[in-house]
Tab-separated table of C-alpha atoms in Angstrom:
chain	number	residue	atom	x	y	z
A	1	LEU	CA	-15.133	6.349	1.062
A	2	LYS	CA	-14.176	5.689	-2.205
A	3	LYS	CA	-11.454	3.878	-1.336
A	4	ILE	CA	-13.993	1.447	-0.196
A	5	ASP	CA	-14.676	-1.620	-3.056
A	6	PHE	CA	-18.675	-1.160	-1.829
A	7	PHE	CA	-19.013	2.690	-3.196
A	8	GLU	CA	-17.552	1.890	-6.207
A	9	ASN	CA	-20.492	2.859	-7.811
A	10	PHE	CA	-21.396	5.694	-5.682
A	11	ASP	CA	-21.576	9.722	-7.015
A	12	ASP	CA	-20.259	12.740	-3.983
A	13	HIS	CA	-23.898	13.179	-3.839
A	14	GLU	CA	-24.597	9.864	-3.159
A	15	LEU	CA	-22.695	9.601	-0.545
A	16	ARG	CA	-23.856	12.595	1.180
A	17	GLN	CA	-27.355	11.004	1.388
A	18	PHE	CA	-25.954	8.053	2.591
A	19	LEU	CA	-23.516	9.912	5.421
A	20	ALA	CA	-26.032	11.860	7.028
A	21	VAL	CA	-28.556	8.219	7.367
A	22	THR	CA	-25.573	6.144	8.842
A	23	LYS	CA	-23.456	6.305	12.567
A	24	TRP	CA	-20.045	6.278	12.453
A	25	LEU	CA	-18.707	4.776	14.765
A	26	LYS	CA	-15.029	4.769	15.706
A	27	VAL	CA	-14.422	1.489	17.600
A	28	ALA	CA	-11.851	-0.089	20.263
A	29	ALA	CA	-10.064	-3.610	19.359
A	30	ASN	CA	-11.482	-6.174	21.015
A	31	THR	CA	-14.424	-5.451	21.569
A	32	LEU	CA	-17.689	-7.453	21.232
A	33	VAL	CA	-19.881	-6.031	17.376
A	34	ILE	CA	-22.464	-8.266	16.218
A	35	LYS	CA	-23.792	-11.220	19.591
A	36	GLU	CA	-24.759	-14.355	18.009
A	37	ASN	CA	-28.151	-15.930	19.109
A	38	THR	CA	-29.174	-11.532	19.062
A	39	MET	CA	-31.911	-9.373	16.656
A	40	GLU	CA	-31.087	-6.994	15.510
A	41	ARG	CA	-31.973	-5.549	11.941
A	42	VAL	CA	-28.270	-3.289	11.764
A	43	PHE	CA	-26.203	-4.167	8.972
A	44	TYR	CA	-21.637	-2.193	10.122
A	45	ILE	CA	-19.708	-1.704	6.621
A	46	LEU	CA	-15.390	-1.428	8.361
A	47	VAL	CA	-14.648	1.380	7.238
A	48	LYS	CA	-11.140	0.749	8.487
A	49	GLY	CA	-9.680	-1.658	10.459
A	50	GLU	CA	-9.684	-5.810	10.993
A	51	VAL	CA	-13.180	-8.012	12.835
A	52	SER	CA	-12.840	-11.409	13.309
A	53	VAL	CA	-15.779	-13.608	12.622
A	54	PHE	CA	-16.475	-17.061	15.540
A	55	LYS	CA	-18.884	-19.112	16.368
A	56	THR	CA	-19.373	-20.351	19.845
A	57	LEU	CA	-18.669	-24.333	20.040
A	58	GLU	CA	-21.076	-26.264	21.049
A	59	ASP	CA	-19.956	-26.219	24.772
A	60	GLY	CA	-20.470	-22.762	24.651
A	61	LYS	CA	-16.891	-22.639	26.068
A	62	ARG	CA	-14.699	-22.552	22.933
A	63	THR	CA	-14.998	-20.655	20.349
A	64	MET	CA	-14.171	-21.110	16.094
A	65	GLU	CA	-12.968	-18.184	14.447
A	66	LEU	CA	-14.635	-17.997	10.723
A	67	THR	CA	-12.996	-15.982	9.410
A	68	THR	CA	-11.149	-12.332	9.258
A	69	LEU	CA	-12.179	-9.272	7.941
A	70	LYS	CA	-10.442	-6.462	6.920
A	71	SER	CA	-10.499	-2.816	5.841
A	72	GLY	CA	-13.909	-2.020	3.010
A	73	ALA	CA	-15.620	-5.451	3.841
A	74	CYS	CA	-19.330	-5.494	5.829
A	75	PHE	CA	-21.383	-8.075	8.184
A	76	GLY	CA	-24.637	-8.433	9.910
A	77	GLU	CA	-26.371	-8.359	6.278
A	78	MET	CA	-28.837	-10.960	6.824
A	79	SER	CA	-30.153	-8.492	9.144
A	80	LEU	CA	-31.784	-5.985	6.107
A	81	VAL	CA	-32.933	-9.340	4.436
A	82	MET	CA	-35.489	-10.535	7.571
A	83	ASP	CA	-35.426	-11.011	11.551
A	84	VAL	CA	-33.410	-13.991	12.390
A	85	LYS	CA	-31.432	-14.246	15.757
A	86	ARG	CA	-27.468	-13.327	14.169
A	87	THR	CA	-25.879	-16.845	14.067
A	88	ALA	CA	-22.588	-15.372	14.520
A	89	GLY	CA	-20.773	-13.288	16.265
A	90	VAL	CA	-17.936	-10.075	15.526
A	91	SER	CA	-15.757	-8.728	17.614
A	92	THR	CA	-12.734	-6.631	16.418
A	93	LYS	CA	-9.016	-7.344	16.255
A	94	CYS	CA	-8.179	-3.818	16.850
A	95	GLY	CA	-9.186	0.236	17.083
A	96	SER	CA	-11.587	0.154	13.102
A	97	PHE	CA	-13.697	2.759	12.668
A	98	LEU	CA	-17.370	1.116	11.297
A	99	LEU	CA	-20.455	2.829	9.440
A	100	MET	CA	-23.989	1.297	10.901
A	101	VAL	CA	-26.463	0.992	7.995
A	102	GLU	CA	-30.707	0.654	9.943
A	103	PRO	CA	-32.649	-1.046	7.340
A	104	GLY	CA	-35.578	1.696	8.410
A	105	ILE	CA	-33.512	4.550	7.679
A	106	ILE	CA	-32.464	3.402	4.170
A	107	ASN	CA	-35.732	3.149	4.093
A	108	THR	CA	-36.911	6.807	4.068
A	109	SER	CA	-34.385	7.497	1.884
A	110	ASN	CA	-34.277	8.805	-1.703
A	111	VAL	CA	-35.359	6.118	-3.687
A	112	PHE	CA	-32.297	6.272	-6.275
A	113	LEU	CA	-29.911	5.324	-2.965
A	114	GLN	CA	-31.942	3.409	-1.777
A	115	LEU	CA	-31.378	1.212	-5.673
A	116	LYS	CA	-28.528	1.235	-5.593
A	117	PHE	CA	-27.795	0.269	-2.181
A	118	TYR	CA	-29.759	-2.504	-2.260
A	119	LYS	CA	-27.459	-3.448	-5.833
A	120	ARG	CA	-24.864	-3.256	-4.183
A	121	PHE	CA	-25.952	-5.134	-1.076
A	122	CYS	CA	-27.193	-8.211	-3.599
A	123	GLU	CA	-24.660	-8.351	-5.122
A	124	ILE	CA	-22.430	-9.042	-1.738
A	125	LEU	CA	-24.976	-11.641	-0.762
A	126	VAL	CA	-24.508	-13.065	-4.065
A	127	SER	CA	-19.624	-13.489	-3.109
A	128	ARG	CA	-20.473	-14.640	0.511
A	129	LEU	CA	-22.408	-17.273	-1.348
A	130	ILE	CA	-20.882	-18.023	-3.513
A	131	LEU	CA	-17.662	-18.017	-0.965
A	132	ALA	CA	-19.925	-20.192	1.474
A	133	ASN	CA	-20.508	-22.487	-1.027
A	134	GLU	CA	-16.366	-23.235	-1.738
A	135	ARG	CA	-15.091	-22.902	1.730
A	136	THR	CA	-18.482	-26.095	2.609
A	137	THR	CA	-16.512	-28.621	2.785
A	138	SER	CA	-12.958	-28.124	4.832
A	139	ALA	CA	-12.358	-26.558	8.185
A	140	LYS	CA	-9.678	-24.436	8.149
A	141	THR	CA	-9.540	-22.684	11.448
A	142	ALA	CA	-8.420	-23.979	15.112
A	143	ALA	CA	-10.510	-23.899	18.129
A	144	LEU	CA	-9.868	-20.777	20.919
A	145	PRO	CA	-11.055	-20.218	23.952
A	146	ILE	CA	-13.953	-17.667	24.388
A	147	THR	CA	-13.332	-14.364	25.464
A	148	PRO	CA	-15.439	-13.953	28.382
A	149	ALA	CA	-16.868	-10.377	29.668
A	150	LEU	CA	-16.282	-7.997	25.823
A	151	PRO	CA	-18.080	-4.452	25.734
A	152	THR	CA	-20.588	-4.419	23.678
A	153	ILE	CA	-21.060	-2.279	21.304
A	154	THR	CA	-25.198	-0.873	21.027
A	155	PRO	CA	-26.985	1.659	18.341
A	156	ALA	CA	-26.025	5.067	20.301
A	157	ALA	CA	-22.354	3.391	21.759
A	158	GLU	CA	-19.918	5.560	20.009
A	159	GLU	CA	-16.623	4.680	21.264
A	160	ALA	CA	-15.398	1.072	23.844
A	161	SER	CA	-12.937	1.370	25.983
A	162	PRO	CA	-10.186	-1.771	25.327
A	163	VAL	CA	-10.059	-5.014	26.802
A	164	ALA	CA	-7.144	-6.901	27.228
A	165	GLN	CA	-5.952	-9.919	24.111
A	166	PRO	CA	-6.861	-12.606	24.715
A	167	PRO	CA	-5.284	-15.371	25.831
A	168	THR	CA	-3.106	-17.594	22.526
A	169	PRO	CA	-4.949	-20.364	21.650
A	170	PRO	CA	-2.407	-23.793	22.366
A	171	PRO	CA	-1.475	-25.636	19.069
A	172	VAL	CA	-4.432	-28.261	17.865
A	173	GLN	CA	-4.474	-31.700	15.552
A	174	THR	CA	-5.877	-30.052	12.468
A	175	ASP	CA	-8.464	-32.621	10.104
A	176	GLN	CA	-6.502	-34.578	7.556
A	177	GLY	CA	-6.234	-32.848	4.400
A	178	ILE	CA	-6.247	-29.463	5.475
A	179	THR	CA	-2.053	-28.318	4.454
A	180	ALA	CA	-0.405	-27.625	8.136
A	181	ARG	CA	2.566	-26.448	9.208
A	182	THR	CA	4.759	-26.306	12.456
A	183	THR	CA	6.820	-23.098	13.707
A	184	ALA	CA	10.248	-23.360	15.241
A	185	ASP	CA	8.179	-22.806	19.115
A	186	GLY	CA	5.497	-25.650	17.946
A	187	MET	CA	3.368	-23.890	17.015
A	188	ILE	CA	0.333	-25.518	14.389
A	189	THR	CA	0.159	-23.325	11.912
A	190	VAL	CA	-3.267	-24.214	9.830
A	191	LEU	CA	-1.974	-22.397	5.681
A	192	PRO	CA	-5.937	-20.646	4.242
A	193	SER	CA	-7.107	-22.221	1.404
A	194	LEU	CA	-5.542	-20.456	-2.301
A	195	PRO	CA	-7.273	-17.442	-3.424
A	196	LYS	CA	-9.428	-17.898	-6.172
A	197	LYS	CA	-8.309	-18.170	-9.693
A	198	LYS	CA	-8.924	-15.019	-11.416
A	199	GLU	CA	-9.320	-13.711	-14.293
A	200	ARG	CA	-7.243	-11.042	-15.472
A	201	SER	CA	-8.778	-8.891	-17.861
A	202	SER	CA	-11.485	-8.595	-15.351
A	203	VAL	CA	-9.556	-7.258	-12.251
A	204	LYS	CA	-7.057	-5.849	-13.880
A	205	LYS	CA	-8.645	-2.693	-14.003
A	206	ILE	CA	-9.661	-3.309	-9.976
A	207	LEU	CA	-6.438	-3.930	-9.350
A	208	HIS	CA	-4.675	-1.454	-10.752
A	209	ARG	CA	-7.489	1.178	-8.628
A	210	LYS	CA	-6.333	-0.249	-4.840
A	211	ILE	CA	-2.855	-0.430	-5.429
A	212	SER	CA	-1.717	3.046	-5.259
A	213	ALA	CA	0.402	6.192	-3.794
A	214	ALA	CA	-1.368	6.235	-0.010
A	215	THR	CA	-1.606	1.900	0.047
A	216	GLU	CA	0.030	0.911	3.286
A	217	LEU	CA	2.670	-1.345	3.468
A	218	PRO	CA	3.705	-3.407	6.314
A	219	PHE	CA	7.366	-2.618	7.694
A	220	ASN	CA	10.141	-5.107	9.301
A	221	GLN	CA	9.586	-4.752	13.513
A	222	LEU	CA	13.008	-5.690	14.270
A	223	ILE	CA	14.449	-2.631	11.627
A	224	VAL	CA	11.201	-0.977	13.853
A	225	ASP	CA	12.041	-1.402	17.198
A	226	ARG	CA	16.144	-0.615	16.123
A	227	LEU	CA	15.261	2.821	14.803
A	228	ALA	CA	12.872	3.766	17.624
A	229	PRO	CA	16.005	5.160	19.497
A	230	LEU	CA	16.617	6.720	17.298
A	231	LEU	CA	13.714	9.008	16.478
A	232	ARG	CA	12.822	10.805	19.953
A	233	GLY	CA	14.915	14.013	20.585
A	234	GLU	CA	18.166	14.630	18.782
A	235	CYS	CA	19.350	13.040	16.417
A	236	GLU	CA	23.229	11.965	16.200
A	237	ASN	CA	23.716	9.171	14.469
A	238	THR	CA	22.188	10.121	11.032
A	239	LEU	CA	24.443	7.822	9.024
A	240	LEU	CA	22.414	5.135	11.669
A	241	LEU	CA	19.284	6.005	11.527
A	242	ALA	CA	19.844	5.928	7.044
A	243	ASP	CA	20.997	1.993	7.403
A	244	LEU	CA	18.422	1.355	9.637
A	245	VAL	CA	15.937	2.924	7.437
A	246	GLN	CA	18.243	0.974	4.505
A	247	LEU	CA	17.239	-2.353	5.865
A	248	ASP	CA	13.540	-1.967	4.740
A	249	PRO	CA	12.929	-2.245	1.819
A	250	ALA	CA	9.271	-1.064	3.202
A	251	LEU	CA	10.626	2.302	5.464
A	252	SER	CA	12.456	2.923	2.513
A	253	TRP	CA	9.571	3.476	-0.054
A	254	LYS	CA	7.740	5.323	2.648
A	255	ILE	CA	10.999	7.568	2.921
A	256	MET	CA	11.527	7.958	-1.161
A	257	GLN	CA	8.105	8.961	-1.489
A	258	MET	CA	8.213	11.608	0.839
A	259	GLY	CA	11.478	13.401	-1.078
A	260	ASN	CA	9.744	13.292	-4.126
A	261	SER	CA	6.166	14.571	-2.742
A	262	SER	CA	4.615	17.914	-4.166
A	263	TYR	CA	5.608	19.552	-0.589
A	264	TYR	CA	9.403	19.013	-1.347
A	265	ARG	CA	10.394	18.309	-5.310
A	266	ARG	CA	13.189	20.007	-6.386
A	267	SER	CA	13.654	20.455	-10.244
A	268	ARG	CA	15.131	16.592	-10.049
A	269	PRO	CA	13.754	13.971	-9.000
A	270	VAL	CA	15.186	12.975	-5.226
A	271	ALA	CA	17.036	9.353	-6.477
A	272	THR	CA	18.563	7.867	-3.464
A	273	VAL	CA	17.721	7.724	0.868
A	274	PRO	CA	19.985	9.645	2.166
A	275	HIS	CA	19.265	12.663	-1.079
A	276	ALA	CA	15.549	12.837	0.448
A	277	MET	CA	16.199	12.340	4.409
A	278	ILE	CA	18.147	16.095	3.312
A	279	THR	CA	15.347	17.481	1.389
A	280	VAL	CA	12.734	16.252	4.018
A	281	GLY	CA	15.148	17.616	6.921
A	282	ILE	CA	16.268	14.867	9.750
A	283	LYS	CA	13.369	16.460	12.129
A	284	ASN	CA	10.530	15.881	9.905
A	285	ILE	CA	11.807	12.402	8.792
A	286	GLN	CA	11.900	11.648	12.580
A	287	ALA	CA	7.874	12.863	13.118
A	288	ALA	CA	7.008	10.859	9.983
A	289	LEU	CA	8.635	7.419	10.843
A	290	LEU	CA	6.880	8.714	13.975
A	291	GLU	CA	3.342	8.233	13.603
A	292	ILE	CA	3.865	5.989	10.034
A	293	ILE	CA	5.582	3.340	11.849
A	294	ASP	CA	2.803	3.888	14.752
A	295	ASN	CA	-0.574	3.803	12.068
A	296	SER	CA	1.402	0.383	10.311
A	297	ARG	CA	1.289	-1.595	13.380
A	298	ARG	CA	-1.744	-3.017	12.880
A	299	LEU	CA	-0.679	-4.719	9.761
A	300	LYS	CA	0.100	-7.715	9.528
A	301	PRO	CA	1.853	-9.344	7.008
A	302	PHE	CA	1.892	-12.099	4.811
A	303	SER	CA	-1.260	-13.221	7.857
A	304	GLY	CA	1.327	-13.491	10.608
A	305	PHE	CA	3.183	-17.005	9.009
A	306	LYS	CA	6.551	-15.410	9.991
A	307	PRO	CA	9.300	-17.747	7.588
A	308	VAL	CA	7.534	-15.662	4.306
A	309	ALA	CA	7.823	-12.238	6.016
A	310	SER	CA	11.286	-13.209	6.864
A	311	SER	CA	12.036	-14.083	3.747
A	312	PHE	CA	10.909	-11.395	2.216
A	313	TRP	CA	12.938	-10.093	3.623
A	314	ARG	CA	16.701	-11.566	3.476
A	315	HIS	CA	15.851	-12.192	-0.279
A	316	SER	CA	15.159	-7.801	-0.006
A	317	VAL	CA	18.634	-6.983	1.039
A	318	ILE	CA	21.281	-9.756	0.086
A	319	VAL	CA	19.350	-8.939	-3.660
A	320	ALA	CA	20.575	-5.278	-2.850
A	321	ARG	CA	24.427	-5.813	-1.042
A	322	ILE	CA	24.680	-8.026	-3.837
A	323	ALA	CA	23.244	-5.957	-7.316
A	324	ASN	CA	26.132	-3.623	-5.577
A	325	LEU	CA	29.249	-6.113	-5.715
A	326	LEU	CA	28.164	-6.905	-9.117
A	327	ARG	CA	28.729	-3.125	-9.932
A	328	ASP	CA	32.231	-3.177	-7.997
A	329	ILE	CA	33.510	-6.466	-10.054
A	330	ILE	CA	31.858	-5.179	-13.087
A	331	ARG	CA	33.304	-1.792	-13.240
A	332	LEU	CA	30.560	-0.474	-13.966
A	333	SER	CA	29.196	3.802	-13.818
A	334	LEU	CA	25.604	4.011	-12.786
A	335	THR	CA	23.627	7.150	-12.203
A	336	THR	CA	20.590	4.880	-10.524
A	337	ASP	CA	21.200	4.170	-6.974
A	338	ILE	CA	21.693	-0.166	-7.489
A	339	TYR	CA	20.780	-1.254	-4.098
A	340	LEU	CA	18.774	0.549	-3.747
A	341	ALA	CA	16.975	-0.123	-7.071
A	342	GLY	CA	17.894	-4.227	-5.780
A	343	LEU	CA	16.041	-3.756	-2.336
A	344	LEU	CA	13.001	-2.164	-4.146
A	345	HIS	CA	13.328	-4.423	-7.377
A	346	ASP	CA	9.720	-6.981	-5.018
A	347	ILE	CA	8.269	-3.533	-3.326
A	348	GLY	CA	4.884	-4.997	-5.228
A	349	ILE	CA	4.653	-8.660	-2.861
A	350	LEU	CA	3.750	-6.562	-0.173
A	351	ALA	CA	1.298	-4.212	-2.197
A	352	LEU	CA	-0.271	-7.526	-3.455
A	353	ASP	CA	-0.223	-9.538	0.052
A	354	GLY	CA	-2.319	-6.669	1.795
A	355	ILE	CA	-4.778	-7.489	-0.841
A	356	GLU	CA	-4.515	-11.270	-0.421
A	357	PRO	CA	-3.152	-11.918	2.065
A	358	ASP	CA	-3.964	-15.751	2.516
A	359	PHE	CA	-1.878	-16.187	-0.805
A	360	TYR	CA	1.751	-15.505	0.482
A	361	PRO	CA	0.848	-18.224	3.460
A	362	HIS	CA	1.606	-20.850	0.297
A	363	LEU	CA	5.215	-20.219	-0.086
A	364	THR	CA	5.812	-21.975	3.103
A	365	ASP	CA	5.206	-25.722	1.208
A	366	PRO	CA	7.739	-26.555	-1.194
A	367	ASP	CA	5.270	-29.021	-3.052
A	368	SER	CA	3.453	-25.541	-3.729
A	369	GLU	CA	3.061	-24.124	-7.706
A	370	LEU	CA	3.711	-20.662	-5.747
A	371	CYS	CA	7.392	-21.738	-4.955
A	372	ALA	CA	7.714	-23.812	-8.922
A	373	ASN	CA	6.860	-19.488	-11.644
A	374	LEU	CA	5.866	-17.186	-8.619
A	375	CYS	CA	4.746	-14.571	-10.833
A	376	LEU	CA	2.671	-16.637	-12.680
A	377	ALA	CA	1.101	-17.674	-9.891
A	378	GLU	CA	0.277	-14.320	-8.324
A	379	THR	CA	-1.868	-13.885	-11.928
A	380	THR	CA	-3.914	-16.277	-11.821
A	381	TYR	CA	-4.423	-16.481	-8.032
A	382	ILE	CA	-4.317	-12.491	-8.294
A	383	GLY	CA	-4.544	-11.248	-11.112
A	384	ILE	CA	-1.064	-9.763	-11.748
A	385	ASP	CA	2.838	-10.169	-10.292
A	386	HIS	CA	4.197	-8.432	-8.503
A	387	ALA	CA	6.747	-7.064	-10.670
A	388	GLU	CA	3.544	-5.218	-12.143
A	389	ALA	CA	1.823	-3.766	-9.150
A	390	GLY	CA	5.665	-2.264	-8.134
A	391	ALA	CA	6.205	-1.197	-11.502
A	392	LEU	CA	2.358	0.553	-10.607
A	393	LEU	CA	3.436	1.661	-6.493
A	394	GLY	CA	6.106	3.246	-7.572
A	395	GLU	CA	4.487	5.361	-11.141
A	396	GLY	CA	1.924	6.275	-8.289
A	397	ILE	CA	4.177	7.739	-5.553
A	398	GLY	CA	6.859	9.424	-8.109
A	399	LEU	CA	9.318	7.634	-7.937
A	400	PRO	CA	12.835	7.885	-10.572
A	401	GLU	CA	12.293	6.208	-13.841
A	402	ASN	CA	15.121	4.403	-13.494
A	403	TYR	CA	13.906	2.004	-10.159
A	404	VAL	CA	10.395	1.745	-12.046
A	405	ASP	CA	12.163	-0.617	-14.538
A	406	VAL	CA	14.020	-2.779	-12.453
A	407	ILE	CA	11.000	-2.812	-10.813
A	408	ARG	CA	8.700	-3.951	-13.476
A	409	PHE	CA	11.649	-5.262	-15.706
A	410	HIS	CA	13.396	-7.533	-12.798
A	411	HIS	CA	12.632	-11.127	-13.857
A	412	ASP	CA	12.622	-10.024	-18.030
A	413	PRO	CA	15.730	-8.056	-18.895
A	414	ALA	CA	14.896	-8.569	-22.050
A	415	SER	CA	12.048	-6.251	-21.898
A	416	ALA	CA	13.585	-3.296	-20.616
A	417	ARG	CA	13.897	0.124	-22.905
A	418	ASP	CA	15.951	2.122	-20.641
A	419	ASN	CA	18.087	1.714	-17.761
A	420	GLN	CA	18.445	-2.328	-19.369
A	421	LEU	CA	21.690	-2.470	-17.321
A	422	SER	CA	20.158	-2.037	-13.097
A	423	VAL	CA	18.253	-4.254	-14.493
A	424	SER	CA	19.984	-6.477	-15.265
A	425	LEU	CA	22.503	-6.421	-12.853
A	426	VAL	CA	20.097	-6.811	-10.221
A	427	HIS	CA	18.050	-9.816	-12.185
A	428	LEU	CA	20.931	-11.790	-11.500
A	429	ALA	CA	21.630	-10.845	-8.415
A	430	GLU	CA	18.436	-12.618	-7.585
A	431	LEU	CA	19.658	-14.886	-9.871
A	432	PHE	CA	22.667	-15.434	-7.483
A	433	ALA	CA	20.731	-15.090	-4.434
A	434	THR	CA	18.503	-17.440	-4.810
A	435	LYS	CA	21.248	-20.329	-5.525
A	436	HIS	CA	22.264	-19.121	-2.407
A	437	GLY	CA	19.487	-20.828	-0.728
A	438	CYS	CA	17.771	-16.898	-0.703
A	439	GLY	CA	15.054	-17.035	-3.101
A	440	HIS	CA	10.936	-16.909	-1.744
A	441	CYS	CA	10.623	-20.096	0.050
A	442	PRO	CA	11.949	-20.537	3.415
A	443	GLY	CA	13.758	-23.073	3.855
A	444	LYS	CA	13.546	-24.723	0.139
A	445	THR	CA	16.565	-25.178	-1.381
A	446	ASP	CA	15.991	-23.853	-4.466
A	447	PRO	CA	17.257	-25.607	-7.975
A	448	ALA	CA	20.181	-23.934	-9.385
A	449	PRO	CA	18.597	-21.062	-11.809
A	450	PRO	CA	20.742	-21.293	-14.788
A	451	LEU	CA	23.091	-18.205	-14.499
A	452	LEU	CA	24.952	-18.468	-17.448
A	453	GLU	CA	21.368	-18.775	-20.203
A	454	SER	CA	20.228	-15.227	-18.998
A	455	PHE	CA	19.681	-12.247	-21.544
A	456	ALA	CA	21.565	-10.168	-18.917
A	457	TRP	CA	24.944	-11.532	-20.013
A	458	VAL	CA	24.400	-9.886	-23.327
A	459	ILE	CA	23.043	-6.538	-21.959
A	460	ILE	CA	26.238	-6.283	-19.846
A	461	GLN	CA	28.160	-6.476	-22.522
A	462	GLU	CA	26.700	-4.688	-25.204
A	463	HIS	CA	26.335	-1.812	-22.746
A	464	HIS	CA	30.156	-2.741	-21.441
A	465	ARG	CA	33.052	-2.863	-24.003
A	466	PRO	CA	34.940	-4.084	-20.905
A	467	PHE	CA	33.256	-7.316	-20.702
A	468	CYS	CA	33.208	-8.361	-24.092
A	469	GLU	CA	36.166	-9.563	-23.555
A	470	VAL	CA	35.614	-11.596	-20.297
A	471	ASN	CA	34.111	-15.705	-20.891
A	472	VAL	CA	30.657	-15.425	-18.654
A	473	ALA	CA	30.431	-18.754	-17.864
A	474	ASP	CA	34.198	-18.467	-16.115
A	475	PHE	CA	33.170	-14.952	-13.893
A	476	ILE	CA	30.275	-16.931	-12.911
A	477	GLU	CA	31.670	-18.811	-11.071
A	478	THR	CA	34.364	-17.156	-9.403
A	479	PHE	CA	32.151	-14.548	-8.590
A	480	ASP	CA	30.247	-17.641	-6.782
A	481	LYS	CA	33.598	-18.646	-5.221
A	482	GLU	CA	33.759	-14.934	-3.910
A	483	LEU	CA	30.172	-15.177	-2.772
A	484	VAL	CA	30.517	-17.852	-0.885
A	485	LYS	CA	33.818	-16.217	0.938
A	486	THR	CA	31.768	-12.829	1.767
A	487	TRP	CA	28.926	-14.457	2.680
A	488	SER	CA	29.116	-13.081	6.812
A	489	SER	CA	29.408	-9.856	4.916
A	490	ILE	CA	26.544	-9.964	2.747
A	491	THR	CA	23.736	-11.605	5.613
A	492	ASP	CA	25.075	-9.551	7.944
A	493	GLY	CA	22.377	-8.221	10.363
A	494	LEU	CA	19.958	-9.940	8.553
A	495	ALA	CA	18.854	-12.319	11.309
A	496	PHE	CA	15.012	-11.707	10.443
């Protein structure tokens, strides 16, 4: 409960008191929790899971999804204010855990607990009112056919039976003025509104608390499907297992987290994925991957915008491979696994996507300010950029400092005090990847990045004397031609 914003200022004693006067519910997916036009004095806190808030249209046969609430949110709050009928319905989108709060019971509890609860409750009402005012001018959702005969939660319920998923709705015409994109299969995708601009100073501490070692990161489902046969029984091809893991930033991240955990901690940090797998043991890796992959299936990276997800995963692997190639051609000797450093350089994007899921889908809009300067847009609309978020994640799991430095400074190698060569290689690899159409904005041809002006070349010359005699402009041209020749191998296996 301490991880949920609602209970931010509650101490242990108050949390125990609160749990004593509430009911804990485990609810199956696609279960109707709140039914429209009913009278029920109950308020819910979504401890874990995801629910859909919807409104039935006038014809009584279709529904319009108003919003999706995720872990930490609350709903049904109007029932605590007055005796009114429910104006919207709520159903679970996946298996969820809820706390059911009855006002009558709360009002008989400790007066200090009541005051703290209702103060927090009022803050939520005010924030909902502000959000409602911002959304009154646009209709952002498509009408969905109603799902009949959903099981309904009652105060005495403890667990509900699952029902079939509702059919996928056909494409609908959006209202004028709403930004929309058409996917490859012909579906019209409506972009959500950008989050409200943030004051960095006011949200930074909150974000630092939210981004931790416990943060769940989504995996690439295509890689997971290829891994599945290797996770059961005796793994006869551990090399293939390691190679597949290293095609996905989040999977590699999880393996590194396990290898550097206090349970397996050695005298020196685990610095590579194969080293982590040996440290933890293949059997333990198989069991752990099965569990975390199963738990992560409910995560929906980038709000289901597949072009954004595909661009992220392709960009991560291509930057890692180009960084490797740069190291070999320049003949640098590094203690850092530069491939892994390149693979993890944008890991903070996955963490920030979990905090602001409406942000990154706008990368599909080539005219969006996100495509012009992603880090600036992240700071403006989320509060911190992905470099800082990734560094926080790395420090949280005990990732070796050389990788944390690459993650933190890969956009600004001049600011790095240590591990400057590794930072510079990943920085240049990202510029080359972007130049060859593998940036963050799917379908957008970015202008040629200022490769020659990058300070990373100065850093390489300072740390690697033989490179001082190299003409940087000629090197860029030659390396560019080498990339064109080897592009098929660089993108091998990345049909995401």
